[in-house]
Short mmCIF file of C-alpha atoms in Angstrom, two decimals:
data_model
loop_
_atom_site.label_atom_id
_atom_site.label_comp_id
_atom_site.label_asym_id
_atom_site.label_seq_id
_atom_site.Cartn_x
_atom_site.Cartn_y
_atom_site.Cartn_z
CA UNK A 66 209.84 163.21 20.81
CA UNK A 67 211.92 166.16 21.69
CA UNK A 68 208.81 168.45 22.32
CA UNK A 69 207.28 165.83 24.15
CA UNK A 70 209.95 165.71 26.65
CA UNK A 71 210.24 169.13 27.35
CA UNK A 72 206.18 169.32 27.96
CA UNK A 73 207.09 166.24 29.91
CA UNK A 74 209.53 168.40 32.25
CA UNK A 75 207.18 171.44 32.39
CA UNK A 76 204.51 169.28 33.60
CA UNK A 77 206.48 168.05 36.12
CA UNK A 78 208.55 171.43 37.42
CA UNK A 79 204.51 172.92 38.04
CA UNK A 80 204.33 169.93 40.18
CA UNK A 81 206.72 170.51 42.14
CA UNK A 82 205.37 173.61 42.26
CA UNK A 83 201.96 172.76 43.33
CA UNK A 84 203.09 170.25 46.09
CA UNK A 85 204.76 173.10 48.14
CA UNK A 86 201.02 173.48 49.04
CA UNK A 87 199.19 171.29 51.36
CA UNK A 88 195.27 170.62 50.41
CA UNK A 89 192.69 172.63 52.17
CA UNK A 90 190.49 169.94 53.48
CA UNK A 91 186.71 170.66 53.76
CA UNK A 92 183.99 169.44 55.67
CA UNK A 93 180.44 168.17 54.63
CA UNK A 94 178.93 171.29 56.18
CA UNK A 95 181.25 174.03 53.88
CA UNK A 96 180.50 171.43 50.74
CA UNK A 97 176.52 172.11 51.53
CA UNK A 98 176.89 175.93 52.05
CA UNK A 99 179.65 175.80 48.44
CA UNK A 100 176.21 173.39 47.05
CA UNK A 101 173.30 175.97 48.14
CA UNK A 102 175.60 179.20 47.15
CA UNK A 103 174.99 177.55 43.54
CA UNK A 104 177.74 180.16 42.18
CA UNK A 105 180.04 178.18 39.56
CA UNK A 106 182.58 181.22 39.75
CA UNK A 107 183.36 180.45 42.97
CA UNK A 108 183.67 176.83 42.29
CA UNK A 109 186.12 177.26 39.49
CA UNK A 110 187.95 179.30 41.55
CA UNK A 111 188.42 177.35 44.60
CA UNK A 112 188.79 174.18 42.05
CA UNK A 113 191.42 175.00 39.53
CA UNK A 114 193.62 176.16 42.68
CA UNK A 115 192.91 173.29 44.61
CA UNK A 116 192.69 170.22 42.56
CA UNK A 117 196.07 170.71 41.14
CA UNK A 118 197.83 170.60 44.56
CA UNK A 119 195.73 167.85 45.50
CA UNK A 120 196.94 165.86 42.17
CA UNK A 121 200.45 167.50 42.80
CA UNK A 122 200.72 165.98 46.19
CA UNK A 123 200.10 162.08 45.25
CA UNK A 124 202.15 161.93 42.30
CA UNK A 125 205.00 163.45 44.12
CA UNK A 126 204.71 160.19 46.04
CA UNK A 127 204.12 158.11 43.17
CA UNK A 128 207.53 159.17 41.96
CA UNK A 129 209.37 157.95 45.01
CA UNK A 130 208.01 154.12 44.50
CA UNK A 131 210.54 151.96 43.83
CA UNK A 132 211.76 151.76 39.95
CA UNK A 133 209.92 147.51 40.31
CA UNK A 134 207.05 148.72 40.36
CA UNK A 135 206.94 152.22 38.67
CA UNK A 136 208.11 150.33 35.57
CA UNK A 137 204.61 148.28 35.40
CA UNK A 138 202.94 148.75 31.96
CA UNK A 139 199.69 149.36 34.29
CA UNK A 140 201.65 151.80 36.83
CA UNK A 141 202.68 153.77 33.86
CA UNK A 142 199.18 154.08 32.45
CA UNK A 143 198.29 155.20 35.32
CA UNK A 144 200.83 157.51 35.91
CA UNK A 145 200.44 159.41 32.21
CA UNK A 146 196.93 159.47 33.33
CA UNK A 147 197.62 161.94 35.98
CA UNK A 148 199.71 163.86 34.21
CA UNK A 149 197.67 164.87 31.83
CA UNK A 150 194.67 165.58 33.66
CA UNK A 151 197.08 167.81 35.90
CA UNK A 152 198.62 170.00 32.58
CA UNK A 153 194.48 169.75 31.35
CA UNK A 154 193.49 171.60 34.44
CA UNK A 155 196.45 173.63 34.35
CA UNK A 156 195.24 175.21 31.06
CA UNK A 157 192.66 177.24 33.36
CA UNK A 158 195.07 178.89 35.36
CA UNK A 159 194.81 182.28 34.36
CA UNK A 160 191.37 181.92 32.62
CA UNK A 161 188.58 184.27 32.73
CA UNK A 162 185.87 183.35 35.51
CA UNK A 163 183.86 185.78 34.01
CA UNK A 164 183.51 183.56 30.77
CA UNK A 165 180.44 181.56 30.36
CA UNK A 166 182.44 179.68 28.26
CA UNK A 167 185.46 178.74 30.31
CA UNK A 168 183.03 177.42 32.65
CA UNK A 169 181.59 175.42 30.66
CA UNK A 170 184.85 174.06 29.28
CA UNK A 171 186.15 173.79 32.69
CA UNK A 172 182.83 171.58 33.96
CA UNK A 173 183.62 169.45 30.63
CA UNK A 174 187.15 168.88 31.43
CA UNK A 175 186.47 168.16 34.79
CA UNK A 176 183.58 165.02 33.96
CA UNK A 177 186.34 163.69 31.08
CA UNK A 178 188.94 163.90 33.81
CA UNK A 179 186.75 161.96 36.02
CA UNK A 180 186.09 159.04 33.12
CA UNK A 181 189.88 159.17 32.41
CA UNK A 182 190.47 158.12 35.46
CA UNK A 183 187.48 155.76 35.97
CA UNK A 184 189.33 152.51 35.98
CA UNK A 185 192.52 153.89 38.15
CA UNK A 186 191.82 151.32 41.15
CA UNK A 187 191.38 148.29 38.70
CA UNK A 188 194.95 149.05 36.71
CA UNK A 189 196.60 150.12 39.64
CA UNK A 190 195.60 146.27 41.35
CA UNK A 191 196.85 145.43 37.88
CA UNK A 192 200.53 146.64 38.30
CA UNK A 193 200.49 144.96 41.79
CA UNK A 194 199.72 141.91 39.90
CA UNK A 195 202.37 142.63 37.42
CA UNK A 196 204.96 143.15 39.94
CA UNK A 197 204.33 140.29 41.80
CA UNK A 198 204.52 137.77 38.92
CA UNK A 199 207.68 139.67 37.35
CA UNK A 200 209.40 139.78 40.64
CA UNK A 201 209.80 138.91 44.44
CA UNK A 202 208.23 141.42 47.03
CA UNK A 203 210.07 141.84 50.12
CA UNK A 204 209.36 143.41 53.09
CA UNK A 205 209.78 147.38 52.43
CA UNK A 206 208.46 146.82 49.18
CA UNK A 207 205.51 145.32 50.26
CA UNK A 208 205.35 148.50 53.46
CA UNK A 209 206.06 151.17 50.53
CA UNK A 210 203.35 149.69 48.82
CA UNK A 211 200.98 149.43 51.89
CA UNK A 212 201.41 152.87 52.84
CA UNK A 213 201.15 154.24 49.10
CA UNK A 214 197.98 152.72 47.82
CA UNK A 215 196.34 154.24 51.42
CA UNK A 216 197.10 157.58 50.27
CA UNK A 217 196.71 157.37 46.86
CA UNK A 218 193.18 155.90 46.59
CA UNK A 219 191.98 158.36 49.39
CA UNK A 220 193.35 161.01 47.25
CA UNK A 221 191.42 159.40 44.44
CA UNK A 222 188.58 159.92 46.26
CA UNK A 223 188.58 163.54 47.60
CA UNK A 224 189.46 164.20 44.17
CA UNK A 225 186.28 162.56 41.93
CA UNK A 226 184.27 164.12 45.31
CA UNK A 227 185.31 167.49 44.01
CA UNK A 228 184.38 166.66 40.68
CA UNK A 229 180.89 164.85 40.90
CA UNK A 230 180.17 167.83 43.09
CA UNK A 231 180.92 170.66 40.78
CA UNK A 232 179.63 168.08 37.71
CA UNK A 233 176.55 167.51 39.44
CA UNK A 234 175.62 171.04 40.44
CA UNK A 235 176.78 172.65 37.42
CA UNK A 236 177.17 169.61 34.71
CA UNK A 237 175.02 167.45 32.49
CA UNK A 238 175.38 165.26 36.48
CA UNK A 239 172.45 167.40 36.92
CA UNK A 240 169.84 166.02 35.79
CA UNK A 241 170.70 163.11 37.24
CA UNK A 242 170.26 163.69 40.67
CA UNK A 243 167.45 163.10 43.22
CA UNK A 244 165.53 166.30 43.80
CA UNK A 245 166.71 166.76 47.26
CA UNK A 246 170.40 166.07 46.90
CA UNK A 247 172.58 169.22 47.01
CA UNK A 248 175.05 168.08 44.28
CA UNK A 249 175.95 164.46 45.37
CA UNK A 250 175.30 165.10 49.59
CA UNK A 251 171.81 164.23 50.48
CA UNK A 252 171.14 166.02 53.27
CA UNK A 253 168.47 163.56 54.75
CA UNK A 254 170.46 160.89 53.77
CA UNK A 255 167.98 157.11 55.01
CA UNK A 256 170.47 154.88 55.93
CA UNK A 257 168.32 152.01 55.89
CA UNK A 258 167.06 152.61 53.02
CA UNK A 259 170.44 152.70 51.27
CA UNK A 260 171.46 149.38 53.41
CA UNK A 261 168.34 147.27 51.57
CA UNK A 262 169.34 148.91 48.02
CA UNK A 263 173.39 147.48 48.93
CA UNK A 264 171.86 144.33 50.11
CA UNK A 265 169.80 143.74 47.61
CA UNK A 266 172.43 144.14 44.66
CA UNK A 267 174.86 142.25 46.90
CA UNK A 268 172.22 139.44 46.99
CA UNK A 269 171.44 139.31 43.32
CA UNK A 270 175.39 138.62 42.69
CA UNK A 271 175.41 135.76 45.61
CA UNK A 272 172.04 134.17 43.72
CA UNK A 273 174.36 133.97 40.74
CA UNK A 274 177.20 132.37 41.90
CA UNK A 275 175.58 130.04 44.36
CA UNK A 276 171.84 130.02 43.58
CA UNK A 277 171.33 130.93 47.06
CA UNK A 278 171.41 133.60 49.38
CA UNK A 279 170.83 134.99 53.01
CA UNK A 280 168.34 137.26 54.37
CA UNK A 281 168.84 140.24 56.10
CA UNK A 282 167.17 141.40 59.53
CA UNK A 283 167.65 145.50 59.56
CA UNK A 284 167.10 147.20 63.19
CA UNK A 285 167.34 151.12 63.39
CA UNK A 286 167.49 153.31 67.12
CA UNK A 287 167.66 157.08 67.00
CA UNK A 288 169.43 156.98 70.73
CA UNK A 289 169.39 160.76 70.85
CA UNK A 290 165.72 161.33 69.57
CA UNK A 291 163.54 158.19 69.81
CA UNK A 292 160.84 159.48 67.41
CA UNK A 293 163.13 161.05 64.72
CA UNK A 294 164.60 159.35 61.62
CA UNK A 295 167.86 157.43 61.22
CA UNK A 296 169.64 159.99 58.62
CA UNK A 297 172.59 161.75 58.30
CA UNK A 298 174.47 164.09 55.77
CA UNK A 299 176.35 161.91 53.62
CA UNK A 300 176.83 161.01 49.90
CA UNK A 301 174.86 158.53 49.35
CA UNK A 302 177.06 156.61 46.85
CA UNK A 303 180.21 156.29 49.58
CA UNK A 304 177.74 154.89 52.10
CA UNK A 305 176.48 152.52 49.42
CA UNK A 306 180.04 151.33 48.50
CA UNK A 307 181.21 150.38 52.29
CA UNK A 308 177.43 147.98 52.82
CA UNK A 309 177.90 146.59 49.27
CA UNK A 310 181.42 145.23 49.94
CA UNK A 311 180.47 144.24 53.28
CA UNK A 312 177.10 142.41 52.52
CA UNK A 313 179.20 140.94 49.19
CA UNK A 314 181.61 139.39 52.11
CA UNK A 315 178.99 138.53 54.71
CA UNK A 316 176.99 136.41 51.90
CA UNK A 317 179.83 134.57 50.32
CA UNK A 318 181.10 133.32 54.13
CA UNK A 319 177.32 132.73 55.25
CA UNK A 320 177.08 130.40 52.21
CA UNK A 321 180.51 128.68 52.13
CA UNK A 322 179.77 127.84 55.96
CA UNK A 323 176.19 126.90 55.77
CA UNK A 324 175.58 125.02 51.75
CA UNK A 325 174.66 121.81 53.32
CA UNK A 326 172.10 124.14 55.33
CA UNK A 327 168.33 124.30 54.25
CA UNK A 328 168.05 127.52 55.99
CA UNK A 329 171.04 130.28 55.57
CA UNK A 330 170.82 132.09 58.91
CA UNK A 331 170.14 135.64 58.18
CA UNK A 332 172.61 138.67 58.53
CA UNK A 333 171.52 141.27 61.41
CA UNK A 334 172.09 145.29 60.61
CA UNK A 335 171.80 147.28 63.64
CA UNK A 336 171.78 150.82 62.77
CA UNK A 337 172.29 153.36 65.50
CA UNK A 338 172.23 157.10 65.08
CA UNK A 339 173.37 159.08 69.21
CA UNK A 340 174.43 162.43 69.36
CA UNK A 341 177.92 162.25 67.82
CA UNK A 342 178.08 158.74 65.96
CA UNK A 343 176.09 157.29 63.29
CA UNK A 344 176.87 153.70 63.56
CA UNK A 345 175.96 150.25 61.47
CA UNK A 346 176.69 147.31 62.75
CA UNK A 347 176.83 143.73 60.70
CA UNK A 348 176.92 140.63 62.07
CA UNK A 349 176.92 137.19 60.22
CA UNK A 350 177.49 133.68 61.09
CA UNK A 351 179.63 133.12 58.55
CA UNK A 352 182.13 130.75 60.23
CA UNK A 353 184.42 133.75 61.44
CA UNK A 354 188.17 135.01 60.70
CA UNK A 355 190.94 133.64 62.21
CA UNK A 356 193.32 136.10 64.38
CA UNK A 357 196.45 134.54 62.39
CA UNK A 358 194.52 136.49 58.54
CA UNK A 359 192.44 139.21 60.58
CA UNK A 360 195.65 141.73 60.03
CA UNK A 361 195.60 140.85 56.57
CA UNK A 362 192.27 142.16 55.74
CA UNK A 363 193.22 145.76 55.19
CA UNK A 364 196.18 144.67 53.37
CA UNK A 365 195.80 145.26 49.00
CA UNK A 366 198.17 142.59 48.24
CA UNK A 367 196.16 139.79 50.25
CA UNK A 368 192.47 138.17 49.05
CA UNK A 369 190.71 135.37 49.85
CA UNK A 370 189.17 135.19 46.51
CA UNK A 371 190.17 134.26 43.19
CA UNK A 372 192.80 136.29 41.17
CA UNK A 373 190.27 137.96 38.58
CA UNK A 374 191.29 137.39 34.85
CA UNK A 375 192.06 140.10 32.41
CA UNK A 376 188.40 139.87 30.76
CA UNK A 377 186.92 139.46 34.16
CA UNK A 378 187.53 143.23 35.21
CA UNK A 379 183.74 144.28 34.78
CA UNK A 380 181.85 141.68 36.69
CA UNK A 381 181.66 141.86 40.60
CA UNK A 382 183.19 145.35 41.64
CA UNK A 383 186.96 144.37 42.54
CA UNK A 384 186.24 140.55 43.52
CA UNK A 385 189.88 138.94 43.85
CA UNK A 386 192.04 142.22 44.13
CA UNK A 387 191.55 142.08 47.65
CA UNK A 388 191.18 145.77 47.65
CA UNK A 389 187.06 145.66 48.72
CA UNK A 390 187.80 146.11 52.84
CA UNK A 391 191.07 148.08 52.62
CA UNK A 392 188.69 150.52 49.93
CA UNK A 393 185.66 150.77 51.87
CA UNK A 394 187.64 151.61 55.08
CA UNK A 395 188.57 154.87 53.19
CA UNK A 396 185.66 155.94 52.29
CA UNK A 397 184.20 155.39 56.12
CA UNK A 398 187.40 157.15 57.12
CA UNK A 399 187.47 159.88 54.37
CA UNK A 400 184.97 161.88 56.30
CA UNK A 401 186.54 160.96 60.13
CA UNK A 402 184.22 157.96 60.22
CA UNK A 403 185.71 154.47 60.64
CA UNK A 404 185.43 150.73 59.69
CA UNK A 405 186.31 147.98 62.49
CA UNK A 406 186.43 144.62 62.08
CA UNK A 407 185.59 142.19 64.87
CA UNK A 408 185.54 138.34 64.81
CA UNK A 409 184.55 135.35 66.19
CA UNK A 410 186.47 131.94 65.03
CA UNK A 411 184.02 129.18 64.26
CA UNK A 412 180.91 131.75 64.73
CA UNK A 413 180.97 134.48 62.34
CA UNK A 414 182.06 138.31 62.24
CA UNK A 415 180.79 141.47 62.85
CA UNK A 416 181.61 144.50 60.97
CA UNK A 417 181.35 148.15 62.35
CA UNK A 418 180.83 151.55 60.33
CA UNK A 419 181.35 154.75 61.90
CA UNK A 420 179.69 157.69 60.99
CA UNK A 421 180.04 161.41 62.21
CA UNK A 422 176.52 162.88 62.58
CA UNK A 423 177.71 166.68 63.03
CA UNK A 424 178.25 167.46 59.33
CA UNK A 425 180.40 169.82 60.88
CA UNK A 426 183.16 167.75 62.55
CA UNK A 427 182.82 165.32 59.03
CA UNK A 428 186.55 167.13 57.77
CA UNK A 429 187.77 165.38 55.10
CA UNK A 430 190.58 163.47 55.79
CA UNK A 431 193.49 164.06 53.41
CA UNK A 432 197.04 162.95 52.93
CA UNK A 433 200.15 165.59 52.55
CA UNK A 434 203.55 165.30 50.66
CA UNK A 435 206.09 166.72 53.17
CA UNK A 436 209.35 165.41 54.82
CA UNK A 437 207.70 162.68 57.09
CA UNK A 438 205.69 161.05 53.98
CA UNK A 439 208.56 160.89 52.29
CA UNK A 440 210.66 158.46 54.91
CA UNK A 441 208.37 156.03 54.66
CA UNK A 442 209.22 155.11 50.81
CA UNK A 443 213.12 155.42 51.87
CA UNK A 444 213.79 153.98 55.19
CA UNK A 445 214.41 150.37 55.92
CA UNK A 446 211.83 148.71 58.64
CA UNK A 447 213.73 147.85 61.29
CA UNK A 448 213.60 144.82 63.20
CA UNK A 449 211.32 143.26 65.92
CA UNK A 450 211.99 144.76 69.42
CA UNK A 451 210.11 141.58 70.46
CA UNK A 452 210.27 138.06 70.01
CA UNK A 453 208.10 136.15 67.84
CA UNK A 454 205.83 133.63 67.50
CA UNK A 455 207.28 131.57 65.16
CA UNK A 456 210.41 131.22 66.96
CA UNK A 457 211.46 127.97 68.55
CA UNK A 458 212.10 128.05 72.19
CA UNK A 459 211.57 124.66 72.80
CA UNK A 460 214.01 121.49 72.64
CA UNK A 461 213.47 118.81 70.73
CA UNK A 462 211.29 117.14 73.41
CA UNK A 463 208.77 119.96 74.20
CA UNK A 464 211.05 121.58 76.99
CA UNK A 465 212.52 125.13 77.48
CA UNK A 466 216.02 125.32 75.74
CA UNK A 467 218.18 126.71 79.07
CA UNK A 468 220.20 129.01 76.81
CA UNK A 469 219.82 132.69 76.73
CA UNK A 470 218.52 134.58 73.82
CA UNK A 471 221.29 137.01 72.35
CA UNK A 472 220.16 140.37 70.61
CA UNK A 473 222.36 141.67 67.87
#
């Protein structure tokens, strides 16, 4: 136990260490020159520098959540997890690059890294749930937690993009990729294509659970060249992730607004490609989102589904964590893209994906441990500089109290 704690307290003085350093952020351009370079040395060597002050950075912050919730059997899981992929990758340090053998190891440790960690959103949503049945959430809880998970799951995701791109260029991930991919970017990346494949999976889970389903009406423009194709330089499996959620949600309001219908009305795609935005718009008639829940939709502690059981963590991908929109907004934003949400009460919504098309200007988007991220897990949220909605003006009989509102 003794040994264990002083491992314990190495492991965390070389994190402190490695958070000192921000993350060098890179764009989808440098990951295609890193892909057609095709030289593992300099992988490793950019990767066992850079993935340990990328790790370092997020659990610096994962340290400063409240006690509540770091106490979580799931939050500590996850927690150990990280830990000991950080001292794993720390073993390379001062390893050879020269080795054929280190690399290898290093490409192996990477991929059981990446399977260690494979489950990380599901048991995190876990410990929420934990939390929130062991204990009341207030306000700054619920902000600390807010403002966490957004970091820490786009953090997640730079990190496995690392990975599956050293994995896949270098790693048994090789043989499964499509001939043209350059590690996991396609370069000529068919959005439409990739909108039927999420559409169709989306639609096999909707004939499941209601034995129906919409169509889908898909309309693509090339604004800036009318004869050229709708792609872009992407990773295909991001892309895929942001239309599966979104289909998943326009189906199951479509249905649950239309099931004594004979005839679902379809959901339009309108995919756009101009000279700086790649943009896909959905729109269903799904009945719509009030104003009152739209700010909710972003927010991991709020779904409109059903909590999923403790057996149930396989089926539909995150169903009843609420964490499908908030999720897929990262990804869209990951690479300086976007994902906007716009509604019409009683008529349906329309969701928006942003793309960059100059793989160039697509910089991944990264969060830092410093000074400023580390207010927002101590300060207190002040109050409302304005007056709110809720509050009762009125008299008993509809009319403007005369009395003046005081301000403490």
């Amino acid at each position: 136990m003794r040994i264990t704690r002083i491992l314990y307290r190495e492991v965390l003085k070389q994190v402190d260490y490695y958070s000192r350093f921000n993350p060098s952020p890179l764009s989808i351009e440098k990951f295609l020159q890193f892909g057609q370079e095709k030289c593992e040395k300099t992988s490793f060597l950019f990767l066992r520098k850079e993935l340990p002050v990328r790790i370092a950075n997020i659990m610096k912050e994962l340290h400063l959540l409240p006690n509540s919730l770091l106490e979580m059997p799931s939050v500590e899981l996850v927690k150990s997890w990280y830990e000991r992929s950080f001292d794993e990758i720390l073993n390379f340090e001062n390893a050879s690059s020269d080795s054929a053998q280190v690399l290898e190891l290093f490409c192996d440790t990477l991929v059981k890294i990446r399977n260690r960690h494979s489950n990380v959103v599901e048991t995190m949503a876990q410990g929420i749930i934990e939390l929130k049945q062991s204990s009341s959430v207030d306000q700054h809880l619920e902000h600390c937690i807010q403002y966490f998970l957004n970091r820490f799951y786009m953090s997640r995701i730079s990190i496995r993009m690392l990975i599956n791109q050293h994995a896949a260029l270098f790693g048994s991930d090789l043989h499964n990729q499509s001939p043209r991919n350059i590690g996991c970017i396609d370069p000529n990346c068919d959005v439409k294509a990739i909108a039927y494949d999420a559409y169709d999976n989306a639609r096999f889970l909707c004939d499941q659970y209601y034995l129906t389903s919409p169509g889908i009406d898909i309309e693509t423009l090339n604004a800036s060249d009318p004869d050229g194709p709708v792609t872009i330089v992407y990773t295909p499996s991001h892309l895929y992730h942001i239309l599966f959620e979104l289909y998943k949600n326009a189906m199951r309001a479509v249905v649950e607004s239309h099931h004594e219908d004979d005839d679902l009305p379809a959901i339009k795609t309108i995919i756009v490609k101009a000279k700086e935005d790649l943009t896909i718009k959905i729109c269903d008639k799904g009945g719509g989102i009030p104003r009152s829940s739209r700010d909710m939709l972003f927010q991991y502690m709020y779904s409109t589904a059903p909590q999923p059981s403790a057996s149930g963590m396989n089926s539909a991908p995150l169903a009843g964590y609420g964490y499908g929109l908030p999720i897929s907004r990262l990804y869209a934003r990951y690479l300086q893209g976007d994902l906007v949400i716009s509604s019409l009460e009683g008529y349906g919504t329309d969701a928006i994906i942003y793309l960059k098309v100059l793989s160039s200007e697509a910089n991944e988007l990264l969060p830092v441990f410093n000074k400023t991220s580390s207010k927002h897990y101590t300060s207190i949220q002040g109050t409302h500089d304005w007056s709110s909605g809720s509050t009762n003006n009125t008299n008993g009989n509809g009319k403007w109290n005369d009395r003046m509102s005081v301000s403490n």
